Short mmCIF file of C-alpha atoms in Angstrom, two decimals:
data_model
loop_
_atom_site.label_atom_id
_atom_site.label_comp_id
_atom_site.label_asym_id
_atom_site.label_seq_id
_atom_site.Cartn_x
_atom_site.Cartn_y
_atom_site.Cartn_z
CA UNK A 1 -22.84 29.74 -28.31
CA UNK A 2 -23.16 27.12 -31.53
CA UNK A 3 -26.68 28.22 -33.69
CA UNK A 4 -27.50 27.27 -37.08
CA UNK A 5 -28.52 29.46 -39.85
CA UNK A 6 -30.18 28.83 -42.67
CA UNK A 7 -29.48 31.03 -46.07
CA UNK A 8 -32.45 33.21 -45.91
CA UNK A 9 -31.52 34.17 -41.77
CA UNK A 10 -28.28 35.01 -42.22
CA UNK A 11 -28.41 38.59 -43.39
CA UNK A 12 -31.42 39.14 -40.76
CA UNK A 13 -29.23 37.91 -37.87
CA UNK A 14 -26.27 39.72 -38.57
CA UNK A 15 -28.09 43.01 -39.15
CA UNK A 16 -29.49 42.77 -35.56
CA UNK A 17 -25.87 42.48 -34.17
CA UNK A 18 -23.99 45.43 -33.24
CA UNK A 19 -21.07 45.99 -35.64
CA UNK A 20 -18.30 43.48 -35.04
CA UNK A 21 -15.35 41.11 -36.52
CA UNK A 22 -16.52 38.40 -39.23
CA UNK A 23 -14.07 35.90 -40.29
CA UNK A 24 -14.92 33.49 -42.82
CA UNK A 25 -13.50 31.43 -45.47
CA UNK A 26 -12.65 32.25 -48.90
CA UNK A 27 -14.99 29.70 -50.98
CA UNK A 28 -17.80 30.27 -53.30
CA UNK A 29 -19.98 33.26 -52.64
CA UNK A 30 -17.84 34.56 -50.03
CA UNK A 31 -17.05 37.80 -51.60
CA UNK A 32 -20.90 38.23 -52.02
CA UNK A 33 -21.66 37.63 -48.51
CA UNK A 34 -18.68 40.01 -47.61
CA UNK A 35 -20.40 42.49 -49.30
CA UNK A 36 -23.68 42.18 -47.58
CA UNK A 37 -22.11 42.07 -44.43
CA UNK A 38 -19.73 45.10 -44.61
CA UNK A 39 -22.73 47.45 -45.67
CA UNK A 40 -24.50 46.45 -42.20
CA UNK A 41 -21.35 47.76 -40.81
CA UNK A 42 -19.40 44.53 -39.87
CA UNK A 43 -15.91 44.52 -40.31
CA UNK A 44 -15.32 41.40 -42.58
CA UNK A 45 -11.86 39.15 -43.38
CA UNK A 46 -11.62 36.59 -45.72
CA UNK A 47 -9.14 33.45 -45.38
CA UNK A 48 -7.62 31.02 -47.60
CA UNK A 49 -9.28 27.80 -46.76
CA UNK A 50 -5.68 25.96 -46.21
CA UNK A 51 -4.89 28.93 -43.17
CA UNK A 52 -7.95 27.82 -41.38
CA UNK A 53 -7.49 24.04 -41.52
CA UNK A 54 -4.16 23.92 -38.94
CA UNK A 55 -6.60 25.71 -36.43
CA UNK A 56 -9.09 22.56 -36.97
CA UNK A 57 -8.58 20.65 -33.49
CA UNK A 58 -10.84 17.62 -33.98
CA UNK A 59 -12.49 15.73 -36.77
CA UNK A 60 -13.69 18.01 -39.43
CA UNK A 61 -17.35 18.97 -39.01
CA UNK A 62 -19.10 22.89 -38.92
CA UNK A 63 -19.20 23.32 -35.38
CA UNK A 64 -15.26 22.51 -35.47
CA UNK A 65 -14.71 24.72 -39.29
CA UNK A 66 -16.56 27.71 -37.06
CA UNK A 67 -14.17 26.94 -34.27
CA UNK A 68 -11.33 27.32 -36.34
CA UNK A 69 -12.32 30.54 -38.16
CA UNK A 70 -12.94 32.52 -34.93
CA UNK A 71 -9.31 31.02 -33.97
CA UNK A 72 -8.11 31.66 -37.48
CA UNK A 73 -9.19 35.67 -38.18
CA UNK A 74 -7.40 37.03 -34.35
CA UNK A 75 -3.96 35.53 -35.53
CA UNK A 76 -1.69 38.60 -35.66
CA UNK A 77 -0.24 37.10 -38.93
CA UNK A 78 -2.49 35.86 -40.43
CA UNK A 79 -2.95 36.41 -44.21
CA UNK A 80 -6.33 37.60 -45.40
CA UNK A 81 -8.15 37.80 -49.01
CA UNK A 82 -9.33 41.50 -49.85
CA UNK A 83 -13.09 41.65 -50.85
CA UNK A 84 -13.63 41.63 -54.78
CA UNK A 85 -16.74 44.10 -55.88
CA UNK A 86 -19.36 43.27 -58.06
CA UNK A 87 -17.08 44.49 -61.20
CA UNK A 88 -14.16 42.81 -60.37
CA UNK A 89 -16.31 39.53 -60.11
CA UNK A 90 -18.01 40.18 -63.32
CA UNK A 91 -14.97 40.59 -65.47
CA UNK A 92 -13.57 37.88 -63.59
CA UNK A 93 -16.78 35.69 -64.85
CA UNK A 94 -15.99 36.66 -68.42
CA UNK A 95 -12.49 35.38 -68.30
CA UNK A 96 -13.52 31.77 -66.87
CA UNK A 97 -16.48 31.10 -69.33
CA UNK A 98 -13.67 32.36 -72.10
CA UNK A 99 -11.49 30.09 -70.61
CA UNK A 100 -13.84 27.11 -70.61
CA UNK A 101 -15.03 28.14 -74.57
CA UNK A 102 -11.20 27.96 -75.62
CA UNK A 103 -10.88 24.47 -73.32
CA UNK A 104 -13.83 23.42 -75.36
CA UNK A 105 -12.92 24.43 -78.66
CA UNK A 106 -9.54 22.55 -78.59
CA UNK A 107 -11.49 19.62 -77.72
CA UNK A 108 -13.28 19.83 -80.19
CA UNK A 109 -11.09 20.42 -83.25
CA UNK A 110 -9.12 17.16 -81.52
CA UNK A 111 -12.09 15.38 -82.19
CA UNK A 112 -12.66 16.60 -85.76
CA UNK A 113 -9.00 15.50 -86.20
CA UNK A 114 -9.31 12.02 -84.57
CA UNK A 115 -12.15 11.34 -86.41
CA UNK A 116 -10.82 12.17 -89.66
CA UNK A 117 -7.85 10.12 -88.74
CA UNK A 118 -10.10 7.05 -88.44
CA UNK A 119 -10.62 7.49 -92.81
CA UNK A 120 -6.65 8.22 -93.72
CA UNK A 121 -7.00 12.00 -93.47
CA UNK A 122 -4.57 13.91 -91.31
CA UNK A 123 -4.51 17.29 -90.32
CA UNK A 124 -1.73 18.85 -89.00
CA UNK A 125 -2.72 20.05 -85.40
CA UNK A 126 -4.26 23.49 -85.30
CA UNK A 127 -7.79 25.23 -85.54
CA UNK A 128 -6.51 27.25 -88.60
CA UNK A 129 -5.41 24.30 -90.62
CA UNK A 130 -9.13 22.45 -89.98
CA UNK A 131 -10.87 25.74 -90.64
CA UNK A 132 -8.89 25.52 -93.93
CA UNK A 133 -9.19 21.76 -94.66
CA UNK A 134 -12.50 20.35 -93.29
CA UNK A 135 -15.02 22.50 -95.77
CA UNK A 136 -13.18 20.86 -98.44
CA UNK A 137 -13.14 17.63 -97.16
CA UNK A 138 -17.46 17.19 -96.36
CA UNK A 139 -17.49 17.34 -100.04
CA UNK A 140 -15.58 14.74 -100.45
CA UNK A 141 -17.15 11.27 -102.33
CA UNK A 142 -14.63 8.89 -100.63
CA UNK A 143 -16.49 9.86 -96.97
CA UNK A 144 -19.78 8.03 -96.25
CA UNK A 145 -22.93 10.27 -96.60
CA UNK A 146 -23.55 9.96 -92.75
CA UNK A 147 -20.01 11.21 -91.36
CA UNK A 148 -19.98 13.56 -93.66
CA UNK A 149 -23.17 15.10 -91.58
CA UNK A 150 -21.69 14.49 -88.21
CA UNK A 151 -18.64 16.21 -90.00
CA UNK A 152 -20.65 19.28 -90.95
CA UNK A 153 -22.33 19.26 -87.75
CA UNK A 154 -19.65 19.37 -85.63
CA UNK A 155 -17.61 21.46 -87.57
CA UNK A 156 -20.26 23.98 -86.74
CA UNK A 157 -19.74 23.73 -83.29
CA UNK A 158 -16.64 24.20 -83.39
CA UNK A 159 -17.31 27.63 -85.60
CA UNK A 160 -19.76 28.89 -83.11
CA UNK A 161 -17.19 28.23 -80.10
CA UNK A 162 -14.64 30.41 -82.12
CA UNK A 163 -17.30 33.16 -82.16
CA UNK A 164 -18.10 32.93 -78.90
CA UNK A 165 -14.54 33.01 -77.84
CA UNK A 166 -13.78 36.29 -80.04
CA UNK A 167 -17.06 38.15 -78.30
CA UNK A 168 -16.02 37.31 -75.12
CA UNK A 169 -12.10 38.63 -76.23
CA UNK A 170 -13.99 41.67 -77.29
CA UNK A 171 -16.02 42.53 -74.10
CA UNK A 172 -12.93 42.00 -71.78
CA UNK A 173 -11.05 44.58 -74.03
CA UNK A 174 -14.05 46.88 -73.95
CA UNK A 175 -13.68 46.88 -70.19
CA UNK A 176 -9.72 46.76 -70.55
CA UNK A 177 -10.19 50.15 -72.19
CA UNK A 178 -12.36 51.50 -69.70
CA UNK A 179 -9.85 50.97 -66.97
CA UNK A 180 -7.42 53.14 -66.65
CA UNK A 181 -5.16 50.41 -64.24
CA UNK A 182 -5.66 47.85 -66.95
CA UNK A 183 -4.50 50.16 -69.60
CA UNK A 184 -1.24 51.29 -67.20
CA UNK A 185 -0.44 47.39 -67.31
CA UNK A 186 -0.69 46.76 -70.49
CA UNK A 187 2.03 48.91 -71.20
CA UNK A 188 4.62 46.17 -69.54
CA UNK A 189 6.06 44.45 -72.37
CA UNK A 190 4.66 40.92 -72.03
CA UNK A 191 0.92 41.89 -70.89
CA UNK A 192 -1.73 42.29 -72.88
CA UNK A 193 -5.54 43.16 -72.06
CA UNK A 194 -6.09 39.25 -71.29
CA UNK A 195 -3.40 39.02 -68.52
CA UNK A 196 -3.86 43.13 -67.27
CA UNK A 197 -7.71 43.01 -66.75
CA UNK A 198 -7.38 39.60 -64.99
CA UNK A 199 -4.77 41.32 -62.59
CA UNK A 200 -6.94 44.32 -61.99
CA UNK A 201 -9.51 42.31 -60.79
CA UNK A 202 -8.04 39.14 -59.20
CA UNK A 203 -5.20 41.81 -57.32
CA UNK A 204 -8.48 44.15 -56.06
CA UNK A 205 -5.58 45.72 -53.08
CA UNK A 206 -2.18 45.55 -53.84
CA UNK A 207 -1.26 47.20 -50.94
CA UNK A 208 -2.29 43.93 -48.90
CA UNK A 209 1.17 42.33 -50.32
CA UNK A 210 3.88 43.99 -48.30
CA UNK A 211 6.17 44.30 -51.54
CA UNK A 212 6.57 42.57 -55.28
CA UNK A 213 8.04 39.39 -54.11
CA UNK A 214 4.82 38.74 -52.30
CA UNK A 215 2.75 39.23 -55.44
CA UNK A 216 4.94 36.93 -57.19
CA UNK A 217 4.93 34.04 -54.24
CA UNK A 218 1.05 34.37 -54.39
CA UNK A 219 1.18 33.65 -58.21
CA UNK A 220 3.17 30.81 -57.63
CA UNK A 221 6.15 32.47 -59.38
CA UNK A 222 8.97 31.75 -57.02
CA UNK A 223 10.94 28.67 -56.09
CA UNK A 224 9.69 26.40 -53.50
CA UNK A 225 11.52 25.96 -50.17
CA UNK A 226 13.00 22.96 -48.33
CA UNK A 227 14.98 24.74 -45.92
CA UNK A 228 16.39 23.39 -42.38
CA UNK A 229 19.18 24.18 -39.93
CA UNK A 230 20.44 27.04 -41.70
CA UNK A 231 20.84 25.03 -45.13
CA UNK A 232 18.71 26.87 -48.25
CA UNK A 233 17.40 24.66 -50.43
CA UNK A 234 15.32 25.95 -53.48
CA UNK A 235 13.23 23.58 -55.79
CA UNK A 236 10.90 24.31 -58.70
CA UNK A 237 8.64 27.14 -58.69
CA UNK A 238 5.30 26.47 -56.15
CA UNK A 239 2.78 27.00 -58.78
CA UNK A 240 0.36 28.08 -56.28
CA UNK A 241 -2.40 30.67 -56.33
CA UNK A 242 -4.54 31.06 -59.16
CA UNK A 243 -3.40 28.89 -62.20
CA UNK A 244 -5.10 31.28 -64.95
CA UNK A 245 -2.92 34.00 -63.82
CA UNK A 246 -0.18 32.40 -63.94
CA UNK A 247 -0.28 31.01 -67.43
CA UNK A 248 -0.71 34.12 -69.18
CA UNK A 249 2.04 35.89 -67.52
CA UNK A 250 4.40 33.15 -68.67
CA UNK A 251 2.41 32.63 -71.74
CA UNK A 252 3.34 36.87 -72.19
CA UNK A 253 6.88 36.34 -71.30
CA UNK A 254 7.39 33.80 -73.67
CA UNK A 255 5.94 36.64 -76.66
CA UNK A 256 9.12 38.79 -75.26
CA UNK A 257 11.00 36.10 -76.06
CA UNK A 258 10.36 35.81 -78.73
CA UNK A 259 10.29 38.91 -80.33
CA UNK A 260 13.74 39.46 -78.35
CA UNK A 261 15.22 36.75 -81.00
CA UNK A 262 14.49 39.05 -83.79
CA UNK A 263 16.59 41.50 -82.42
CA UNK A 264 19.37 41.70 -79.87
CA UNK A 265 18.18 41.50 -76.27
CA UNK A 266 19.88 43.27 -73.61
CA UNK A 267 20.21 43.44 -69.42
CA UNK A 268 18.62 40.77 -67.77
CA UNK A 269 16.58 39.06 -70.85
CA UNK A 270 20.20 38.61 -72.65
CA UNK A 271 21.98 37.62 -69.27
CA UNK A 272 19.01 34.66 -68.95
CA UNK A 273 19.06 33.59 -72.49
CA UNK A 274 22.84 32.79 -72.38
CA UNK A 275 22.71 31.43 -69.39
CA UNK A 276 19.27 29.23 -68.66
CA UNK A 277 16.60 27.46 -71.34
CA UNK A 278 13.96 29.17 -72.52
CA UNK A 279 11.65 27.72 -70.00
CA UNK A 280 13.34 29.13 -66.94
CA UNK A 281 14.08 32.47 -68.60
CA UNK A 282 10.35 32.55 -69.88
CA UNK A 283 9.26 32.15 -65.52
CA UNK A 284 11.67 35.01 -64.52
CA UNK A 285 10.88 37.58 -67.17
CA UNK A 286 7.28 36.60 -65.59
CA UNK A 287 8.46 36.66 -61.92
CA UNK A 288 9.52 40.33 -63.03
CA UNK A 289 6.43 41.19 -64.95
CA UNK A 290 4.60 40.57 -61.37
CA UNK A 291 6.87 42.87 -59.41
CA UNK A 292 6.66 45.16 -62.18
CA UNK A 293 2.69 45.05 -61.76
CA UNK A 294 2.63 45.33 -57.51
CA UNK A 295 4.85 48.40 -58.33
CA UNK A 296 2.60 50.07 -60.68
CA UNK A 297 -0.81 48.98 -58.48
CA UNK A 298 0.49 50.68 -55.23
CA UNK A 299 2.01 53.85 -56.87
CA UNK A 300 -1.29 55.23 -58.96
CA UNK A 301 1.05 58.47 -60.12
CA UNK A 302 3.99 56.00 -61.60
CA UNK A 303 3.79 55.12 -65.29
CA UNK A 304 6.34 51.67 -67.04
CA UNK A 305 9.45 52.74 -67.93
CA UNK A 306 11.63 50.78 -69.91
CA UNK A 307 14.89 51.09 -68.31
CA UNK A 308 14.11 52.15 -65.49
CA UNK A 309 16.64 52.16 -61.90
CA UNK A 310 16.42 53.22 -58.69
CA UNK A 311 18.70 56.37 -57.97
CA UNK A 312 21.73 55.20 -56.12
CA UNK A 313 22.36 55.77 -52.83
#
């Protein structure tokens, strides 16, 4: 039976059913529907939007996308998304409209810099060197009255993005020290309260990853395969999953690279320096970082330990 709901039926239908098996897809206000649906007593799974499509068997259309789903959500291995709650989404919120803020703000001291160009002054890139330069320069005679407005102007903007970057920096540590899983994380050299409270609540069930390669597959962290009749063939990493996650992991890694210049690294961080760029060594010590996390996700009573080995056989 095909029938049409429109948004304000749905949660009246569905609470007039007798508790049963929802599949549905993964997009945008999916996890809130979830929700809604697994407090009438439904048993809810959410899938990736690129597991469903093989299932589609005709041109693409909802009858066909519903189809698909009800295919999709019996498949015995079939991979499903865990429900985020309402806190996980929130802080999850904060980091995208930071992450759109610091987007903006580069664009922004670009333009300052282009602009500035334009009248045979250069600024070195950075937002510290125009903070430093651009005061002095709306003073300056040799710039027309008028640009030296839209100057002023738009160096304001670019002042009140910077603030509204650091407020947002200081509600997600506010929650990072609330959280006693973000706090555990943080304590893995190479993740800070950016990257550990975007883990806590992108990775709401760590358990749903059968073991730390998983989590780093999902995060795109592992090399992509072109394999056939017995032959291995490894490529570049996949880079799928969630992009933001994966940046500041490597972003991280390459801070414990850093520092690890200062001093002399040792096991595996020595090994890959001698051996691989910077680059590559930056995506394992990340690929590691991940398994790291799954580890200390699924085992609540572990704590990081630097050095630390399973006890031989």
């Amino acid at each position: 039976m095909c029938k049409k709901l429109s948004r304000s039926n749905v949660l009246e239908f569905f609470a007039n059913l007798p508790p049963c098996l929802l599949g549905m897809e993964a997009c945008g206000s999916a996890h809130y529907w979830a929700r809604k649906l697994q407090a009438m007593g439904h048993v809810v799974k959410l899938m990736a939007p690129q597991f469903v499509k093989p299932y589609v068997k005709t041109n693409k259309n909802d009858e066909a996308d519903a189809e698909a789903i009800c295919e999709a959500v019996t498949r015995p291995n079939m991979r499903f998304v865990p429900i985020k709650t309402d806190e996980q989404q929130a802080i999850l919120s904060v980091h995208r409209v930071r992450q759109s803020f610091v987007k903006a703000r580069t664009a922004q001291a670009n333009q300052i810099r282009d602009l500035l160009a334009e009248f045979g002054v250069v600024i070195s890139p950075g937002i510290a060197r125009i903070a430093r330069h651009v005061p002095q320069l709306i003073e300056q005679p040799e710039l027309p009255d008028s640009f030296q407005i839209l100057l002023q102007r738009l160096y304001a903007h670019l002042k009140e993005l910077d603030q509204q970057v650091d407020e947002l920096e200081a509600m997600i540590t506010h929650w990072h020290r609330e959280s006693d899983l973000s706090r555990k994380l943080a304590e893995v050299p190479g993740i800070g309260p950016i990257t550990a409270t975007a883990l806590v609540a992108s990775v709401s069930d760590a358990k749903s990853f059968k073991n730390g390669r998983q989590l780093a597959a999902w995060l795109g962290l592992v090399p992509r395969q072109h394999s056939s009749g017995g032959k291995s063939v490894l490529l570049g990493i996949s880079k799928r999953g969630d992009t933001y996650l994966r940046t500041t992991l490597i972003h991280g890694a390459r801070a414990v690279i850093r520092c690890a210049q200062d001093k002399p690294a040792t096991g595996l961080l020595r090994r890959l320096l001698e051996r691989r760029n910077k680059n590559i060594a930056a995506v394992a010590v990340a690929n590691k970082n991940a398994r790291i996390v799954w580890a200390l996700l699924t085992h609540s009573d572990q704590r990081f330990r630097a050095g630390y080995a399973l006890a031989s056989a």
